[in-house]
CSV table of C-alpha atoms and ligand atoms in Angstrom, one decimal:
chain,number,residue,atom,x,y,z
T,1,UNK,CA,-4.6,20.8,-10.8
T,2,UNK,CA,-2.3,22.5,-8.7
T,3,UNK,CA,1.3,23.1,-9.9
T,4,UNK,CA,3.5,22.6,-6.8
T,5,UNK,CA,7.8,23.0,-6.8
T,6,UNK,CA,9.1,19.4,-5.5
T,7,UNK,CA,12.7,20.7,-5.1
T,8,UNK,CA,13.3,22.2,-8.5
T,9,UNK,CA,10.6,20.0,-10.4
T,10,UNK,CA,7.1,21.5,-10.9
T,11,UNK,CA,4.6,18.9,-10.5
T,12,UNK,CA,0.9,19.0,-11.1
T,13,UNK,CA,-1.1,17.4,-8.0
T,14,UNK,CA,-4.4,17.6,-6.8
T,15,UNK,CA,-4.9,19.3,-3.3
T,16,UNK,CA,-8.0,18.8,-1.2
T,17,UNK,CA,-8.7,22.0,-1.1
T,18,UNK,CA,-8.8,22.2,-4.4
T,19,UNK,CA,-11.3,19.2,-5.1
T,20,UNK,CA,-13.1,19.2,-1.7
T,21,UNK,CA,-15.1,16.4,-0.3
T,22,UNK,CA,-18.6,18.1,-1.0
T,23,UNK,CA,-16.9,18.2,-5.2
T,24,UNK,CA,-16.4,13.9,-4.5
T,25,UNK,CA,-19.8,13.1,-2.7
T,26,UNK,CA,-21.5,15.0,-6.2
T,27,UNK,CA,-19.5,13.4,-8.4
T,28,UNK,CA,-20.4,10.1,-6.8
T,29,UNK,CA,-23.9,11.3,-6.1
T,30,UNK,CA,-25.7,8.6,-9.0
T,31,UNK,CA,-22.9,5.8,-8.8
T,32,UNK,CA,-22.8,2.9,-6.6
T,33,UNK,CA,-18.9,1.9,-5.0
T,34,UNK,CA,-18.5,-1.7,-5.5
T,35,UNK,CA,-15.4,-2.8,-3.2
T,36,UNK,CA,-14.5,-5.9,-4.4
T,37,UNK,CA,-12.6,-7.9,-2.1
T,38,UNK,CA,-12.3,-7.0,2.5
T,39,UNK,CA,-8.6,-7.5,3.1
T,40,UNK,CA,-6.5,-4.7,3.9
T,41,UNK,CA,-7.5,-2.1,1.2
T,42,UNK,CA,-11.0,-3.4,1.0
T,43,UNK,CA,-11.6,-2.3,4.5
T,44,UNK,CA,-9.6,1.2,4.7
T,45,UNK,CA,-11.2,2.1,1.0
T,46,UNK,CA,-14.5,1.1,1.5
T,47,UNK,CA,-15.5,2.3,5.5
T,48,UNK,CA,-13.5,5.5,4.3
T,49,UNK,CA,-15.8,5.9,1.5
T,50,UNK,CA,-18.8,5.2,3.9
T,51,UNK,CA,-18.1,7.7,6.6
T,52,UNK,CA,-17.7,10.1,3.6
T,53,UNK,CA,-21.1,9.8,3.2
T,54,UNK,CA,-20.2,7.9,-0.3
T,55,UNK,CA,-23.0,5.5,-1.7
T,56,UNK,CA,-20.4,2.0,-1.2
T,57,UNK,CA,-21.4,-1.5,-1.3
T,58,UNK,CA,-18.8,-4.4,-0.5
T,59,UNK,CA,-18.6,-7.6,-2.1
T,60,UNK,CA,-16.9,-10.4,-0.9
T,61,UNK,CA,-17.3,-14.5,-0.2
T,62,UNK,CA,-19.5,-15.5,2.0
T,63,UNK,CA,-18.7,-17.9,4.5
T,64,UNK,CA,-15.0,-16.4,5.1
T,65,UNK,CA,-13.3,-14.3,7.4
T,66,UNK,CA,-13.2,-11.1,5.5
T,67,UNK,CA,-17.5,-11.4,5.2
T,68,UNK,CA,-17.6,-11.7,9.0
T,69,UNK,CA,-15.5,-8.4,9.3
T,70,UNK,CA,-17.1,-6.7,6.9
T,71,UNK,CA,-20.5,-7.2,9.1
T,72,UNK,CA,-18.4,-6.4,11.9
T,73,UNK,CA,-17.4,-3.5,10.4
T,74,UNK,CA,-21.3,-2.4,9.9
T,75,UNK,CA,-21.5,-3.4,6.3
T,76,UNK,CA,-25.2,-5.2,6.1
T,77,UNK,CA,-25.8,-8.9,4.1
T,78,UNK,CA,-28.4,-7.7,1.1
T,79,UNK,CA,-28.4,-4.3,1.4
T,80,UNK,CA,-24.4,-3.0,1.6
T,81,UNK,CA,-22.4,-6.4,1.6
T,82,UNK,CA,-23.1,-9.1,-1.2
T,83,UNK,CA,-21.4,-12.2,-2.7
T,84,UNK,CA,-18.8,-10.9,-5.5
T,85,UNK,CA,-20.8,-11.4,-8.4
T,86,UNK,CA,-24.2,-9.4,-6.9
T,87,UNK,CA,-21.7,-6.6,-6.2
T,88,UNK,CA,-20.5,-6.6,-9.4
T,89,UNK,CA,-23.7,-6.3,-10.9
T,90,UNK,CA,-25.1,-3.7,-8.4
T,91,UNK,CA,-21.8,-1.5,-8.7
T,92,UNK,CA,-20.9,0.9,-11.4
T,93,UNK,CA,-17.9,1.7,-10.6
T,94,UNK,CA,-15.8,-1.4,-9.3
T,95,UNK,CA,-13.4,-1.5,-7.0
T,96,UNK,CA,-11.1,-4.1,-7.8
T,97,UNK,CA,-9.5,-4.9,-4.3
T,98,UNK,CA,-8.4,-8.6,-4.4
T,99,UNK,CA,-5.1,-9.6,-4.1
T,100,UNK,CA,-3.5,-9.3,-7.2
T,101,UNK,CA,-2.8,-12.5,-7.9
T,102,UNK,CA,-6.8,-13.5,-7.6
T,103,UNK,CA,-7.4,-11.0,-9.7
T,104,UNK,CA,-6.4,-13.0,-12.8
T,105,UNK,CA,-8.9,-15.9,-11.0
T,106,UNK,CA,-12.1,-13.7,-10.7
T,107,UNK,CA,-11.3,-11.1,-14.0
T,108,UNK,CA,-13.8,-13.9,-16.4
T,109,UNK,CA,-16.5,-13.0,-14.0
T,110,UNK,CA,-15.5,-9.1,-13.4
T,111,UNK,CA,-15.3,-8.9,-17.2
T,112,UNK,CA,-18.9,-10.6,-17.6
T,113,UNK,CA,-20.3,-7.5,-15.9
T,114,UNK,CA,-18.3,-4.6,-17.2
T,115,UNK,CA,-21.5,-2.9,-18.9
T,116,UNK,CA,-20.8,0.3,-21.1
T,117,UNK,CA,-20.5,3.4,-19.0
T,118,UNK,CA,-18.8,1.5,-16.2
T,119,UNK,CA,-15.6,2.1,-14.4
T,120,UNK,CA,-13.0,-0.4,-13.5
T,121,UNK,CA,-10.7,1.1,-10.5
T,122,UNK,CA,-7.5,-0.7,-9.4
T,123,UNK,CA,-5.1,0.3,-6.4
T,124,UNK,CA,-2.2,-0.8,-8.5
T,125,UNK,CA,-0.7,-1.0,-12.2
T,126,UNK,CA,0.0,-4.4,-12.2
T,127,UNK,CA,-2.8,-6.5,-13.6
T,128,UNK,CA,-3.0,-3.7,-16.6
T,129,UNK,CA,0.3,-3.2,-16.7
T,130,UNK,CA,1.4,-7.3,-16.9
T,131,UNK,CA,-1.6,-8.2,-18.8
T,132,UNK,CA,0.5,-10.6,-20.5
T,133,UNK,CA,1.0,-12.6,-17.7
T,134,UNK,CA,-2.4,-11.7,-15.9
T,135,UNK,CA,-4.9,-11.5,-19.0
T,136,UNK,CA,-6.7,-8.7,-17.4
T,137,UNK,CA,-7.8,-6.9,-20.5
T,138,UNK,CA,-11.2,-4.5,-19.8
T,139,UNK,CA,-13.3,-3.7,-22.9
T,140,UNK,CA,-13.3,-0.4,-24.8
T,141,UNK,CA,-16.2,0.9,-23.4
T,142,UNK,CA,-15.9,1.3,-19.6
T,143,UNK,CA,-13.3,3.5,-18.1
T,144,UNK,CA,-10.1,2.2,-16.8
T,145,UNK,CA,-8.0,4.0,-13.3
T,146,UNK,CA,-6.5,3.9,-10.4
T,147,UNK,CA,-6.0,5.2,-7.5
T,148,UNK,CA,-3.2,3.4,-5.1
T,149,UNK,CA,-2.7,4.5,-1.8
T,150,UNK,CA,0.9,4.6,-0.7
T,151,UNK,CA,0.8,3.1,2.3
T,152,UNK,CA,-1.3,0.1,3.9
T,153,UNK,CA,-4.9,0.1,3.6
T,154,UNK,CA,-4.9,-0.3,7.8
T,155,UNK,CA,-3.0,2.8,8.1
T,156,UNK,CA,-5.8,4.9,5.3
T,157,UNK,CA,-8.0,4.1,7.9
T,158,UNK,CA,-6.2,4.7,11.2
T,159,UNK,CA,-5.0,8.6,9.4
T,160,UNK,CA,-8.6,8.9,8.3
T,161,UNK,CA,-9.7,8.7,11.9
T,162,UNK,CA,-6.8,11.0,13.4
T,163,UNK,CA,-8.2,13.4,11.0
T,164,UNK,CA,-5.1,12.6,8.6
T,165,UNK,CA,-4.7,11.6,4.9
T,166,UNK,CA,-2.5,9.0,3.1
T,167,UNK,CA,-1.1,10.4,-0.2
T,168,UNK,CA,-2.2,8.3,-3.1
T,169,UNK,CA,-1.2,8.3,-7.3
T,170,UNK,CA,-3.5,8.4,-9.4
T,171,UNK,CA,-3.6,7.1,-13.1
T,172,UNK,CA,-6.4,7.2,-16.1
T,173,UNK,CA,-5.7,4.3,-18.3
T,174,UNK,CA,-8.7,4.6,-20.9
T,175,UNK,CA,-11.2,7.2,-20.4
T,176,UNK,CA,-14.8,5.8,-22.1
T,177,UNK,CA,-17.1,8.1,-20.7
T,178,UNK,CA,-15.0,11.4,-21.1
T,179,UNK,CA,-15.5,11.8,-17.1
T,180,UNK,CA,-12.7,9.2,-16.0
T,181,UNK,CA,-10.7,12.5,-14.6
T,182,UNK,CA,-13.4,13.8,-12.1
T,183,UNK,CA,-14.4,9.8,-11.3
T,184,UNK,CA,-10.8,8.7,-10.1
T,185,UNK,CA,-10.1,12.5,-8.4
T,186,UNK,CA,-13.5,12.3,-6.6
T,187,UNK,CA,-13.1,8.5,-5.6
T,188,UNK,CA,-9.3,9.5,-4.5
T,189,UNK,CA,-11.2,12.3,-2.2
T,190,UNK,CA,-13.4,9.5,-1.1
T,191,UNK,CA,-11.0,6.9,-0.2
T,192,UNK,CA,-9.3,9.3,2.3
T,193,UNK,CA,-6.6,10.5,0.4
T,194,UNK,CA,-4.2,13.2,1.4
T,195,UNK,CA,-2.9,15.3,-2.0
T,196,UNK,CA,-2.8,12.9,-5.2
T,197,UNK,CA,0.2,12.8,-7.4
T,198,UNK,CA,-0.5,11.8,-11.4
T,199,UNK,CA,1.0,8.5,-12.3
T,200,UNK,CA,0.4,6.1,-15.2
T,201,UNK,CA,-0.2,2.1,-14.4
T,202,UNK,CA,3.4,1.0,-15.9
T,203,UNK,CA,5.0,3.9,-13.6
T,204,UNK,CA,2.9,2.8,-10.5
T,205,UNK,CA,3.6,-0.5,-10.5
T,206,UNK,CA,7.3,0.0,-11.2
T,207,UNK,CA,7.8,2.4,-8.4
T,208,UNK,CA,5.8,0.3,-6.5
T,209,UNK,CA,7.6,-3.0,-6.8
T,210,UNK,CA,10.7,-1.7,-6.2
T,211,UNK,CA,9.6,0.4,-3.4
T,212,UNK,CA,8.6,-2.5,-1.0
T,213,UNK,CA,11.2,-4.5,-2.1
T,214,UNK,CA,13.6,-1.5,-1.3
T,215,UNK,CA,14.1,0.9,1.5
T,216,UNK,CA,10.3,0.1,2.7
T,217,UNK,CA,10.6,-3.5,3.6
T,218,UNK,CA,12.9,-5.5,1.8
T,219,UNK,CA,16.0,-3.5,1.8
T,220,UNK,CA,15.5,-2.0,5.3
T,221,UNK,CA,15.0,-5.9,7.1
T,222,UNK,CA,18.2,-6.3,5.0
T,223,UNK,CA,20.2,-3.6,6.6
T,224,UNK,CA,18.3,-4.1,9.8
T,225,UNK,CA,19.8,-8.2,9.8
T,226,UNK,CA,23.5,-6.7,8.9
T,227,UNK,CA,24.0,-4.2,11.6
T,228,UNK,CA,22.0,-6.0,14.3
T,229,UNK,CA,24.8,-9.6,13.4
T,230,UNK,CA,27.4,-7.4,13.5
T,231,UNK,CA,27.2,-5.9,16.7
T,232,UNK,CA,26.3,-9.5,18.3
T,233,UNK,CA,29.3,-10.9,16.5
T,234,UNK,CA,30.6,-8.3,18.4
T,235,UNK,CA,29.4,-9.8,22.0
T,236,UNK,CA,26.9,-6.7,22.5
T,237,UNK,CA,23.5,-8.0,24.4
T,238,UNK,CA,20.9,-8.0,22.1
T,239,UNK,CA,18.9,-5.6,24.1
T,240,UNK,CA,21.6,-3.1,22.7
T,241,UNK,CA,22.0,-4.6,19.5
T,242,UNK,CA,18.2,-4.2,19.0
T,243,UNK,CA,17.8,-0.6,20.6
T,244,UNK,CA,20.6,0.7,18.4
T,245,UNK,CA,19.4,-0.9,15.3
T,246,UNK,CA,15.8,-0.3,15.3
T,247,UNK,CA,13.8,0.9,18.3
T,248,UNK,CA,15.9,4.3,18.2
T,249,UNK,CA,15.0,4.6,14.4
T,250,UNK,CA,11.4,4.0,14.8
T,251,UNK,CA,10.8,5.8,18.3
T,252,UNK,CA,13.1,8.8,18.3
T,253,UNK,CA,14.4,9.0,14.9
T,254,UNK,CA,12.5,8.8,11.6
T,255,UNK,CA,9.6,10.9,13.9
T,256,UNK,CA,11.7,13.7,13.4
T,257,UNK,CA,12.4,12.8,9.6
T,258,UNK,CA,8.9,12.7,9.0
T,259,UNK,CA,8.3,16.0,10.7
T,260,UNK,CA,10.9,18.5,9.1
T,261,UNK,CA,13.8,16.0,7.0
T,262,UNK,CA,16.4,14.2,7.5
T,263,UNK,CA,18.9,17.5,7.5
T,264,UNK,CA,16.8,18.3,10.8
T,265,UNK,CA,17.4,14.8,12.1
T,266,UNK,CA,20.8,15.1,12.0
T,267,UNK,CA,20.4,19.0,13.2
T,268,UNK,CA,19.1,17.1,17.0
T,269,UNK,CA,21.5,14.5,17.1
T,270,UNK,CA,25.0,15.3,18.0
T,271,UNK,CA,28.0,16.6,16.2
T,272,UNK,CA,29.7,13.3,16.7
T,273,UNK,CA,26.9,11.6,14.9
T,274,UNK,CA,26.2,14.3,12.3
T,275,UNK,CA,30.2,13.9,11.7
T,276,UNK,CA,29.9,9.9,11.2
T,277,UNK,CA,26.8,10.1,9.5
T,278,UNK,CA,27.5,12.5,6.3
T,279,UNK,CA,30.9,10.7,6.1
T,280,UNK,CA,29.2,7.2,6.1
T,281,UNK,CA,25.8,7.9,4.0
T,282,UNK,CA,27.5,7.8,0.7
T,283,UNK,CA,29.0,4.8,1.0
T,284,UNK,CA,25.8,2.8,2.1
T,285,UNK,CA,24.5,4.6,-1.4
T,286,UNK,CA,27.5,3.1,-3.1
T,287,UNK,CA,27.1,-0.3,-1.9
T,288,UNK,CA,23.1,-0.3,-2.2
T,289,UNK,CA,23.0,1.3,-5.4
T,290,UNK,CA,23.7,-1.8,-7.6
T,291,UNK,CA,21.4,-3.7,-5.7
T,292,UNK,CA,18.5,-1.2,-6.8
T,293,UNK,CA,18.8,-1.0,-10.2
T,294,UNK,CA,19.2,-4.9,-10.4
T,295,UNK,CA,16.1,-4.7,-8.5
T,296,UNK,CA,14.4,-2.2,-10.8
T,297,UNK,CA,15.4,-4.1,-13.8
T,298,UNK,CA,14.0,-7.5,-12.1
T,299,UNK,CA,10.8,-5.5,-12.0
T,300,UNK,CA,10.8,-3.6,-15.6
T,301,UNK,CA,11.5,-7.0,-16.9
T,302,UNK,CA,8.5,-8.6,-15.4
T,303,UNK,CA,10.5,-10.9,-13.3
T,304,UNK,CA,9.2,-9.8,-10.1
T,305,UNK,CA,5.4,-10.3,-11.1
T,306,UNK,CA,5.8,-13.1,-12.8
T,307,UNK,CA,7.9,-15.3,-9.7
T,308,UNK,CA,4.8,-13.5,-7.2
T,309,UNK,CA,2.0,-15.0,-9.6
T,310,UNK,CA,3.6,-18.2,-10.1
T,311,UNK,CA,4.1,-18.6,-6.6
T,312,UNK,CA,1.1,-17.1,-5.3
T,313,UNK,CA,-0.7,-20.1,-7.6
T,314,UNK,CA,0.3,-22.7,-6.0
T,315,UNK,CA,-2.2,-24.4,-3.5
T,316,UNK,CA,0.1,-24.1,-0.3
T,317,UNK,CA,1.6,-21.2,-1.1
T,318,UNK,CA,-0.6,-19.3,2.3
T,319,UNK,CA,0.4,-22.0,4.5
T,320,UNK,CA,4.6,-21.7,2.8
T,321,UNK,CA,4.0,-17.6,3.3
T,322,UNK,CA,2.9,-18.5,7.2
T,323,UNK,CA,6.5,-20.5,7.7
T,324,UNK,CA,8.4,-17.7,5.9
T,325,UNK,CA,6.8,-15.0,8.0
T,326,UNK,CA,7.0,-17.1,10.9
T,327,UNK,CA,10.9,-17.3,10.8
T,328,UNK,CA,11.1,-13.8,10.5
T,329,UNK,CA,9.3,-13.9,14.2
T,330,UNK,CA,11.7,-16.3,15.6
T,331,UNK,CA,14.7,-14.6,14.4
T,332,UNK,CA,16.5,-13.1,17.4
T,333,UNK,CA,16.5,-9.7,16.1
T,334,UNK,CA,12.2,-9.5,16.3
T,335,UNK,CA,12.2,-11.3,19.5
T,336,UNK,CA,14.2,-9.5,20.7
T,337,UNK,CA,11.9,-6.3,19.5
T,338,UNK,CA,8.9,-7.9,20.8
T,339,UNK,CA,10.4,-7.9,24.5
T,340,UNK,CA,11.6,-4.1,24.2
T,341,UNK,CA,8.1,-3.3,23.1
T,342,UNK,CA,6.4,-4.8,25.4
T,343,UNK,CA,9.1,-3.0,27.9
T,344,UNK,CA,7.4,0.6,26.7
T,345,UNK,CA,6.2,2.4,29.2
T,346,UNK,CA,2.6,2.9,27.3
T,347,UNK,CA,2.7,-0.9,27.0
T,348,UNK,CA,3.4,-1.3,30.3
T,349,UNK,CA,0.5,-2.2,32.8
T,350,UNK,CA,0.6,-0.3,35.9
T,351,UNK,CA,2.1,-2.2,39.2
T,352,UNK,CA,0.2,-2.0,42.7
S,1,NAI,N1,-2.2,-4.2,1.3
S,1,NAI,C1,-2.1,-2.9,1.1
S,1,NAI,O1,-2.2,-2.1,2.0
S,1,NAI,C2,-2.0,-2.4,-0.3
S,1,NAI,C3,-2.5,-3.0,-1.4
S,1,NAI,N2,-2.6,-2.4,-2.6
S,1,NAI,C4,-3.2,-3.1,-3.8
S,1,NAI,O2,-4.6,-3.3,-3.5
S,1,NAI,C5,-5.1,-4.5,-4.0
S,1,NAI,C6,-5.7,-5.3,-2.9
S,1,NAI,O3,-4.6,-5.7,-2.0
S,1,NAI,P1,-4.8,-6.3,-0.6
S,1,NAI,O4,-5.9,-5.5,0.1
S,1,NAI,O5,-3.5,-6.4,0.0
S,1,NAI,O6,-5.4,-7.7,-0.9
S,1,NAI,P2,-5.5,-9.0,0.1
S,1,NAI,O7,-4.4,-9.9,-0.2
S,1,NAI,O8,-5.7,-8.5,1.5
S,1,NAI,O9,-6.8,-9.7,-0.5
S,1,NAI,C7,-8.1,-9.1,-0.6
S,1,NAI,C8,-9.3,-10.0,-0.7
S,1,NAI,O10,-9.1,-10.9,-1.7
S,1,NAI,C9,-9.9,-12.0,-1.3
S,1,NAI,N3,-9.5,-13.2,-2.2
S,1,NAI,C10,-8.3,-13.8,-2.2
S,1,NAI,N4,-8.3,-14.8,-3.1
S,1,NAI,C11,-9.5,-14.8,-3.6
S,1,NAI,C12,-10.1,-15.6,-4.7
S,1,NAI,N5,-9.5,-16.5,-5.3
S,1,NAI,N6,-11.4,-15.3,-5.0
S,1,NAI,C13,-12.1,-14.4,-4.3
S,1,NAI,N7,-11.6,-13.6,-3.4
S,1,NAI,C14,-10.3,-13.8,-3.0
S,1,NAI,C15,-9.6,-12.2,0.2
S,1,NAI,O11,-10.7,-12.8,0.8
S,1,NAI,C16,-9.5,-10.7,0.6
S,1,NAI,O12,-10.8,-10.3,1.1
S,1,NAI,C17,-3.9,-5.1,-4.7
S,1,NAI,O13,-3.9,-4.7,-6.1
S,1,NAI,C18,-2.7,-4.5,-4.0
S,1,NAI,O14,-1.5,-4.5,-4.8
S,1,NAI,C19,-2.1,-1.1,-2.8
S,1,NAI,C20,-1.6,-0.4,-1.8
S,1,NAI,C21,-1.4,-1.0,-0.5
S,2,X2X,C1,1.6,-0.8,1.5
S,2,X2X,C2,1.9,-0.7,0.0
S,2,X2X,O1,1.7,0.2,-0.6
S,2,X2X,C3,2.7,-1.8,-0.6
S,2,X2X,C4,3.9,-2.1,0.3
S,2,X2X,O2,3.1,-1.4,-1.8
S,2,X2X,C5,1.8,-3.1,-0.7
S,2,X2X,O3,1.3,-3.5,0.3
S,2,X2X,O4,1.8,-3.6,-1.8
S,3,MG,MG1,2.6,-2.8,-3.4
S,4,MG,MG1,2.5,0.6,-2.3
């Protein structure tokens, strides 16, 4: 592994240069991928795998919109897509990729075929991690990882095509075979990784929890919804309300965060902005930081797993999910988005 400086903190990470491709497709050489489930990891992970020349199967239930994609997608009935349980028994290294919530559903019949020698591979720490609530306990004898993309599984594939990788953790829970480390590194490779950042499954989960509840979607609606009321409490239109709050960020803004930091953000926005903004950042920290680590604690405590099983169990919960994201639509805020989008030029078609 490669010991990198992360501003002051050496961390050890695995590069691909250091682990290339060619090291992943003949570490992978004898194994067959089982991809377990075609939703949105299912799909980045296993065509990922497939264009890397990786030996991937995918199993899934017939007769339901993620089988249909998945032949779509160039996976073929019998020979590279199967019902769940043939792909379980074809695979020796599984690729558990259901939601986690069916996870705890299918793990009787997952755990029916976890021969010695095996590997069990998750994208997250939570069904290990919450075994408690989840009863996902894999026998001695097979190895145990992950490897959990941080980011969706549709944007893996889209950076995968660019040419691009999604950084991922990775995490060894039990190692049966004494080769779990080049097994989860190589499948990491595989799955279209960028550099891969060690982890363990209680860590993962954690940060993960409170990640998407935080600044990546919970958090950031939240602060979205306060600005954007304000400043239509305020009687501006929501055309500016919206391009202030959120087109800005996401068109001009955060693409210069995410090429050289938020100091050079501030650097190419003006020194009446720069003056507002370091005067202002603290106190948002001050006001949000409560909120976090009541947040973090909901996680550590298993609160936040628990309440996303238990609702995730009951038999409308999809159809209660729809409603909930569908008044998210409706709010004025994403309307309004949806007309300044469609007022891109790119998205514009051309006028005789
Ligand atoms: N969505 C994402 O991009 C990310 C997901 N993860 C993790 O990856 C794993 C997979 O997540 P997603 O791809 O979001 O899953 P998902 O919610 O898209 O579901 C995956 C598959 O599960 C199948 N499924 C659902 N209920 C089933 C049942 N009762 N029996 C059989 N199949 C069933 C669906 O048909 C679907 O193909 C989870 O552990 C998640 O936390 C990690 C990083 C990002
Ligand atoms: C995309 C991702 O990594 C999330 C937000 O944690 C998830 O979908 O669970
Ligand atoms: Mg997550
Ligand atoms: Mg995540």
């Amino acid at each position: 592994m490669a010991k990198l400086n992360f501003g002051g903190v050496e961390e050890n990470v695995v590069t691909r240069e250091e682990f290339p491709l060619s090291k992943a497709q003949e570490v992978l050489s004898k194994e067959t991928v089982a991809v377990i489930g075609y939703g949105v990891q299912g799909p980045g992970q296993a065509l990922n795998q497939k264009d890397n020349g990786i030996n991937v199967i995918v199993g899934q239930r017939k007769n339901s919109k993620s089988w249909d994609k998945a032949v779509r997608d160039g996976f073929v009935p019998g020979e590279t897509l199967f019902d769940i349980e043939e792909a379980l028994e074809k695979g020796t290294i599984i690729c558990y990729l259901l939601s986690d919530a069916a996870q705890i559903e299918l793990w009787p019949t997952v755990k029916k075929h976890l021969t010695a020698g095996k590997a069990l591979y998750f994208s997250h720490g939570f069904g290990i991690t919450f075994n408690e609530q989840t009863g996902i306990v894999p026998p001695a004898d097979v190895d145990v990882f992950l490897v959990a993309p941080k980011g969706s599984g549709t944007s893996l594939r889209r950076m995968f095509l660019e040419g691009r990788g999604l950084n991922s953790s990775f995490a060894i829970f039990q190692d049966a075979t004494g080769k779990a480390w080049e097994r989860v590194i190589a499948l990491g490779i595989a799955v279209g990784s960028g550099y891969l950042f060690e982890t363990d499954f209680k860590k993962e989960v954690f940060s993960d929890l409170t990640g998407e509840r935080g600044t990546l979607m919970g958090c950031i609606q939240g602060i979205f919804a306060a600005q954007y009321e304000v400043l239509r409490s305020k009687g501006h239109t929501p055309s500016e309300a919206f391009n202030e709050t959120v087109e800005e960020l996401t068109q001009s803004l955060m693409p210069l965060v995410a090429e050289n930091g938020m100091d050079w953000m501030y650097a190419n926005c003006s020194t009446t902005a720069q003056r507002g903004a370091l005067d202002w950042w603290k106190k948002f920290r001050d006001a949000t930081k409560p909120v976090f680590e009541e947040l973090y604690e909901s996680v550590a405590t298993g609160k936040e797993s628990q309440r996303s099983i238990d609702l995730n169990s009951q038999p409308d919960y999809r159809e209660k999910l729809d409603a909930e994201l569908k008044e998210l639509r409706d709010s004025e805020i994403w309307q309004a988005g949806k007309t300044v989008r469609g007022l891109r030029p790119e998205n514009q078609t051309v006028e005789a």
